[in-house]
Amino acid sequence: MIPVLHTKRLTLRGPEPGDWPGFRDYFASERAAYTGGQKDEKQAWTIFAAEFGHWAIRGFGMWTVEHAGTPVGIVGCWYPAGWPEKEIGWMLWENAEGKGIAFEAAQAVRAHCYGPFGWTSAVSYIHRDNARSIALAERLGCQLDAAATHPNPDALVYRHPSPQEAAP
């Protein structure tokens, strides 16, 4: 069962089939440049299905973020086979950036990772040219960890504060 998280403005819930159009459109757009690049519908479908499967395999995954009842992106936990460390990641659909949504959602996700999920550390892998995600990681209190292993050569590793440091 996927927990539902609530913040002041957001609901974070498990992925649902109805999230497909926003997900597909994200990967068809230039917005996907820093998350593996644009994908055709078949490729995007495979990634979308992986969001569901990740929850079943790992017991955690990416939540769909709803703002005012509308899905606006995904934020959550990611740790596929071959990933060096558990990651907190985010992808927002068109017109959702610049409103504090990713920050608010990532704070809730991190609290859940460090609380009920029992994580002792987390990173965010960010493309070196993705200035907006780097700024978000820094706003979340993450520090660049140049010594950490990363999943691809274009990724920077931003380490989240420890559970003790991140506690409210």
PDB file of C-alpha atoms in Angstrom:
ATOM      1  CA  MET A   1       0.000   0.000   0.000  1.00  0.00           C
ATOM      2  CA  ILE A   2       1.367   3.396  -0.994  1.00  0.00           C
ATOM      3  CA  PRO A   3       1.098   5.988   1.759  1.00  0.00           C
ATOM      4  CA  VAL A   4      -0.553   9.308   0.969  1.00  0.00           C
ATOM      5  CA  LEU A   5       1.330  12.376   2.171  1.00  0.00           C
ATOM      6  CA  HIS A   6      -0.210  15.777   2.738  1.00  0.00           C
ATOM      7  CA  THR A   7       1.447  19.158   3.017  1.00  0.00           C
ATOM      8  CA  LYS A   8      -0.117  22.571   3.409  1.00  0.00           C
ATOM      9  CA  ARG A   9      -0.934  22.775  -0.320  1.00  0.00           C
ATOM     10  CA  LEU A  10      -0.185  19.370  -1.791  1.00  0.00           C
ATOM     11  CA  THR A  11      -1.264  15.763  -1.816  1.00  0.00           C
ATOM     12  CA  LEU A  12       1.354  13.159  -2.690  1.00  0.00           C
ATOM     13  CA  ARG A  13      -0.207   9.869  -3.742  1.00  0.00           C
ATOM     14  CA  GLY A  14       0.779   6.768  -5.598  1.00  0.00           C
ATOM     15  CA  PRO A  15       0.851   6.831  -9.385  1.00  0.00           C
ATOM     16  CA  GLU A  16      -2.427   6.137 -11.171  1.00  0.00           C
ATOM     17  CA  PRO A  17      -3.226   5.359 -14.818  1.00  0.00           C
ATOM     18  CA  GLY A  18      -4.812   8.809 -15.169  1.00  0.00           C
ATOM     19  CA  ASP A  19      -1.381  10.384 -14.608  1.00  0.00           C
ATOM     20  CA  TRP A  20      -0.225   9.080 -17.991  1.00  0.00           C
ATOM     21  CA  PRO A  21      -1.029  12.177 -20.105  1.00  0.00           C
ATOM     22  CA  GLY A  22       1.051  14.532 -17.936  1.00  0.00           C
ATOM     23  CA  PHE A  23       3.876  12.018 -17.692  1.00  0.00           C
ATOM     24  CA  ARG A  24       3.872  11.357 -21.440  1.00  0.00           C
ATOM     25  CA  ASP A  25       3.765  15.052 -22.270  1.00  0.00           C
ATOM     26  CA  TYR A  26       6.682  15.744 -19.937  1.00  0.00           C
ATOM     27  CA  PHE A  27       8.881  13.182 -21.686  1.00  0.00           C
ATOM     28  CA  ALA A  28       7.788  14.405 -25.116  1.00  0.00           C
ATOM     29  CA  SER A  29       8.914  17.925 -24.227  1.00  0.00           C
ATOM     30  CA  GLU A  30      12.239  19.672 -23.915  1.00  0.00           C
ATOM     31  CA  ARG A  31      11.640  19.634 -20.154  1.00  0.00           C
ATOM     32  CA  ALA A  32      12.960  16.054 -20.134  1.00  0.00           C
ATOM     33  CA  ALA A  33      16.426  17.176 -21.260  1.00  0.00           C
ATOM     34  CA  TYR A  34      17.888  16.665 -17.777  1.00  0.00           C
ATOM     35  CA  THR A  35      16.016  13.458 -16.908  1.00  0.00           C
ATOM     36  CA  GLY A  36      17.252  11.195 -19.655  1.00  0.00           C
ATOM     37  CA  GLY A  37      16.057  13.238 -22.611  1.00  0.00           C
ATOM     38  CA  GLN A  38      12.936  13.252 -24.704  1.00  0.00           C
ATOM     39  CA  LYS A  39      11.227   9.907 -25.220  1.00  0.00           C
ATOM     40  CA  ASP A  40       8.755   8.617 -27.753  1.00  0.00           C
ATOM     41  CA  GLU A  41       5.435   7.302 -26.454  1.00  0.00           C
ATOM     42  CA  LYS A  42       6.659   3.705 -26.170  1.00  0.00           C
ATOM     43  CA  GLN A  43       9.764   4.703 -24.216  1.00  0.00           C
ATOM     44  CA  ALA A  44       7.757   7.010 -21.955  1.00  0.00           C
ATOM     45  CA  TRP A  45       5.255   4.205 -21.303  1.00  0.00           C
ATOM     46  CA  THR A  46       8.069   1.910 -20.153  1.00  0.00           C
ATOM     47  CA  ILE A  47       9.307   4.561 -17.721  1.00  0.00           C
ATOM     48  CA  PHE A  48       5.753   5.229 -16.528  1.00  0.00           C
ATOM     49  CA  ALA A  49       5.234   1.507 -15.859  1.00  0.00           C
ATOM     50  CA  ALA A  50       8.511   1.452 -13.919  1.00  0.00           C
ATOM     51  CA  GLU A  51       7.035   4.030 -11.523  1.00  0.00           C
ATOM     52  CA  PHE A  52       4.360   1.500 -10.554  1.00  0.00           C
ATOM     53  CA  GLY A  53       6.780  -1.412 -10.445  1.00  0.00           C
ATOM     54  CA  HIS A  54       9.293   0.416  -8.268  1.00  0.00           C
ATOM     55  CA  TRP A  55       6.731   0.609  -5.467  1.00  0.00           C
ATOM     56  CA  ALA A  56       6.022  -3.130  -5.759  1.00  0.00           C
ATOM     57  CA  ILE A  57       9.692  -4.131  -5.855  1.00  0.00           C
ATOM     58  CA  ARG A  58      11.258  -1.685  -3.390  1.00  0.00           C
ATOM     59  CA  GLY A  59       8.323  -0.699  -1.186  1.00  0.00           C
ATOM     60  CA  PHE A  60       8.905   2.960  -2.008  1.00  0.00           C
ATOM     61  CA  GLY A  61       8.876   5.096  -5.122  1.00  0.00           C
ATOM     62  CA  MET A  62       7.785   8.310  -6.728  1.00  0.00           C
ATOM     63  CA  TRP A  63       4.565   9.961  -5.620  1.00  0.00           C
ATOM     64  CA  THR A  64       2.330  11.874  -7.972  1.00  0.00           C
ATOM     65  CA  VAL A  65       2.074  15.435  -6.674  1.00  0.00           C
ATOM     66  CA  GLU A  66      -1.359  17.036  -6.794  1.00  0.00           C
ATOM     67  CA  HIS A  67      -1.831  20.765  -6.397  1.00  0.00           C
ATOM     68  CA  ALA A  68      -5.447  21.936  -6.127  1.00  0.00           C
ATOM     69  CA  GLY A  69      -6.499  18.409  -7.164  1.00  0.00           C
ATOM     70  CA  THR A  70      -4.466  18.414 -10.389  1.00  0.00           C
ATOM     71  CA  PRO A  71      -1.414  16.201 -10.986  1.00  0.00           C
ATOM     72  CA  VAL A  72       1.588  18.485 -11.535  1.00  0.00           C
ATOM     73  CA  GLY A  73       4.547  16.099 -11.436  1.00  0.00           C
ATOM     74  CA  ILE A  74       6.263  13.364  -9.489  1.00  0.00           C
ATOM     75  CA  VAL A  75       8.531  13.607  -6.474  1.00  0.00           C
ATOM     76  CA  GLY A  76       9.850  10.743  -4.449  1.00  0.00           C
ATOM     77  CA  CYS A  77      12.260   7.924  -3.903  1.00  0.00           C
ATOM     78  CA  TRP A  78      14.234   6.176  -6.594  1.00  0.00           C
ATOM     79  CA  TYR A  79      16.652   3.265  -6.272  1.00  0.00           C
ATOM     80  CA  PRO A  80      16.676   1.115  -9.396  1.00  0.00           C
ATOM     81  CA  ALA A  81      19.134  -1.721  -9.920  1.00  0.00           C
ATOM     82  CA  GLY A  82      22.623  -0.341 -10.435  1.00  0.00           C
ATOM     83  CA  TRP A  83      21.951   2.967  -8.670  1.00  0.00           C
ATOM     84  CA  PRO A  84      24.760   3.699  -6.180  1.00  0.00           C
ATOM     85  CA  GLU A  85      22.521   5.200  -3.471  1.00  0.00           C
ATOM     86  CA  LYS A  86      18.904   5.885  -2.666  1.00  0.00           C
ATOM     87  CA  GLU A  87      17.749   9.050  -4.364  1.00  0.00           C
ATOM     88  CA  ILE A  88      15.128  11.706  -3.781  1.00  0.00           C
ATOM     89  CA  GLY A  89      14.126  13.039  -7.175  1.00  0.00           C
ATOM     90  CA  TRP A  90      11.600  15.354  -8.796  1.00  0.00           C
ATOM     91  CA  MET A  91      10.019  16.110 -12.161  1.00  0.00           C
ATOM     92  CA  LEU A  92       7.388  18.800 -12.549  1.00  0.00           C
ATOM     93  CA  TRP A  93       5.052  19.135 -15.482  1.00  0.00           C
ATOM     94  CA  GLU A  94       4.649  22.293 -17.534  1.00  0.00           C
ATOM     95  CA  ASN A  95       3.524  25.389 -15.606  1.00  0.00           C
ATOM     96  CA  ALA A  96       4.264  23.859 -12.178  1.00  0.00           C
ATOM     97  CA  GLU A  97       7.746  25.293 -11.639  1.00  0.00           C
ATOM     98  CA  GLY A  98       8.454  28.463  -9.718  1.00  0.00           C
ATOM     99  CA  LYS A  99       5.667  27.949  -7.182  1.00  0.00           C
ATOM    100  CA  GLY A 100       7.563  26.130  -4.420  1.00  0.00           C
ATOM    101  CA  ILE A 101       5.808  22.848  -5.250  1.00  0.00           C
ATOM    102  CA  ALA A 102       8.954  20.738  -5.706  1.00  0.00           C
ATOM    103  CA  PHE A 103      10.489  22.178  -2.524  1.00  0.00           C
ATOM    104  CA  GLU A 104       7.383  21.484  -0.454  1.00  0.00           C
ATOM    105  CA  ALA A 105       6.958  17.988  -1.888  1.00  0.00           C
ATOM    106  CA  ALA A 106      10.653  17.084  -1.519  1.00  0.00           C
ATOM    107  CA  GLN A 107      10.623  18.152   2.133  1.00  0.00           C
ATOM    108  CA  ALA A 108       7.642  15.871   2.782  1.00  0.00           C
ATOM    109  CA  VAL A 109       9.268  12.998   0.894  1.00  0.00           C
ATOM    110  CA  ARG A 110      12.560  13.375   2.758  1.00  0.00           C
ATOM    111  CA  ALA A 111      10.775  13.402   6.111  1.00  0.00           C
ATOM    112  CA  HIS A 112       8.983  10.198   5.123  1.00  0.00           C
ATOM    113  CA  CYS A 113      12.204   8.588   3.883  1.00  0.00           C
ATOM    114  CA  TYR A 114      13.999   9.399   7.123  1.00  0.00           C
ATOM    115  CA  GLY A 115      10.956   8.514   9.229  1.00  0.00           C
ATOM    116  CA  PRO A 116       8.736   5.573   8.254  1.00  0.00           C
ATOM    117  CA  PHE A 117      11.058   4.275   5.511  1.00  0.00           C
ATOM    118  CA  GLY A 118      14.060   4.322   7.856  1.00  0.00           C
ATOM    119  CA  TRP A 119      16.608   5.761   5.439  1.00  0.00           C
ATOM    120  CA  THR A 120      19.825   7.015   7.008  1.00  0.00           C
ATOM    121  CA  SER A 121      20.973   9.017   3.983  1.00  0.00           C
ATOM    122  CA  ALA A 122      19.760  10.256   0.611  1.00  0.00           C
ATOM    123  CA  VAL A 123      21.173  11.905  -2.474  1.00  0.00           C
ATOM    124  CA  SER A 124      19.797  13.647  -5.524  1.00  0.00           C
ATOM    125  CA  TYR A 125      21.474  12.976  -8.864  1.00  0.00           C
ATOM    126  CA  ILE A 126      21.259  16.135 -10.942  1.00  0.00           C
ATOM    127  CA  HIS A 127      22.480  16.843 -14.445  1.00  0.00           C
ATOM    128  CA  ARG A 128      25.352  19.298 -14.199  1.00  0.00           C
ATOM    129  CA  ASP A 129      23.550  21.784 -16.492  1.00  0.00           C
ATOM    130  CA  ASN A 130      20.222  21.703 -14.619  1.00  0.00           C
ATOM    131  CA  ALA A 131      20.537  24.999 -12.743  1.00  0.00           C
ATOM    132  CA  ARG A 132      16.959  24.933 -11.421  1.00  0.00           C
ATOM    133  CA  SER A 133      17.337  21.500  -9.834  1.00  0.00           C
ATOM    134  CA  ILE A 134      20.726  22.424  -8.400  1.00  0.00           C
ATOM    135  CA  ALA A 135      19.147  25.525  -6.840  1.00  0.00           C
ATOM    136  CA  LEU A 136      16.339  23.387  -5.409  1.00  0.00           C
ATOM    137  CA  ALA A 137      18.813  20.888  -3.930  1.00  0.00           C
ATOM    138  CA  GLU A 138      20.735  23.725  -2.313  1.00  0.00           C
ATOM    139  CA  ARG A 139      17.494  25.237  -0.968  1.00  0.00           C
ATOM    140  CA  LEU A 140      16.776  21.812   0.565  1.00  0.00           C
ATOM    141  CA  GLY A 141      20.124  22.033   2.366  1.00  0.00           C
ATOM    142  CA  CYS A 142      21.917  19.531   0.116  1.00  0.00           C
ATOM    143  CA  GLN A 143      25.652  19.767  -0.411  1.00  0.00           C
ATOM    144  CA  LEU A 144      27.579  18.810  -3.536  1.00  0.00           C
ATOM    145  CA  ASP A 145      29.430  15.552  -2.847  1.00  0.00           C
ATOM    146  CA  ALA A 146      32.166  15.398  -5.484  1.00  0.00           C
ATOM    147  CA  ALA A 147      33.552  12.153  -4.035  1.00  0.00           C
ATOM    148  CA  ALA A 148      30.279  10.228  -4.323  1.00  0.00           C
ATOM    149  CA  THR A 149      29.637   7.708  -7.074  1.00  0.00           C
ATOM    150  CA  HIS A 150      27.071   8.826  -9.628  1.00  0.00           C
ATOM    151  CA  PRO A 151      24.967   6.821 -12.117  1.00  0.00           C
ATOM    152  CA  ASN A 152      26.139   8.680 -15.206  1.00  0.00           C
ATOM    153  CA  PRO A 153      28.961  11.024 -16.157  1.00  0.00           C
ATOM    154  CA  ASP A 154      26.681  14.065 -16.522  1.00  0.00           C
ATOM    155  CA  ALA A 155      25.301  13.748 -12.978  1.00  0.00           C
ATOM    156  CA  LEU A 156      26.352  15.685  -9.931  1.00  0.00           C
ATOM    157  CA  VAL A 157      25.617  14.160  -6.542  1.00  0.00           C
ATOM    158  CA  TYR A 158      23.897  16.385  -4.021  1.00  0.00           C
ATOM    159  CA  ARG A 159      23.798  14.856  -0.543  1.00  0.00           C
ATOM    160  CA  HIS A 160      20.795  15.618   1.623  1.00  0.00           C
ATOM    161  CA  PRO A 161      21.289  16.604   5.263  1.00  0.00           C
ATOM    162  CA  SER A 162      21.302  13.618   7.628  1.00  0.00           C
ATOM    163  CA  PRO A 163      18.069  12.680   9.398  1.00  0.00           C
ATOM    164  CA  GLN A 164      19.272  14.551  12.491  1.00  0.00           C
ATOM    165  CA  GLU A 165      20.225  17.651  10.490  1.00  0.00           C
ATOM    166  CA  ALA A 166      16.972  17.601   8.489  1.00  0.00           C
ATOM    167  CA  ALA A 167      14.681  17.176  11.510  1.00  0.00           C
ATOM    168  CA  PRO A 168      12.350  20.125  12.057  1.00  0.00           C
TER     169      PRO A 168
END
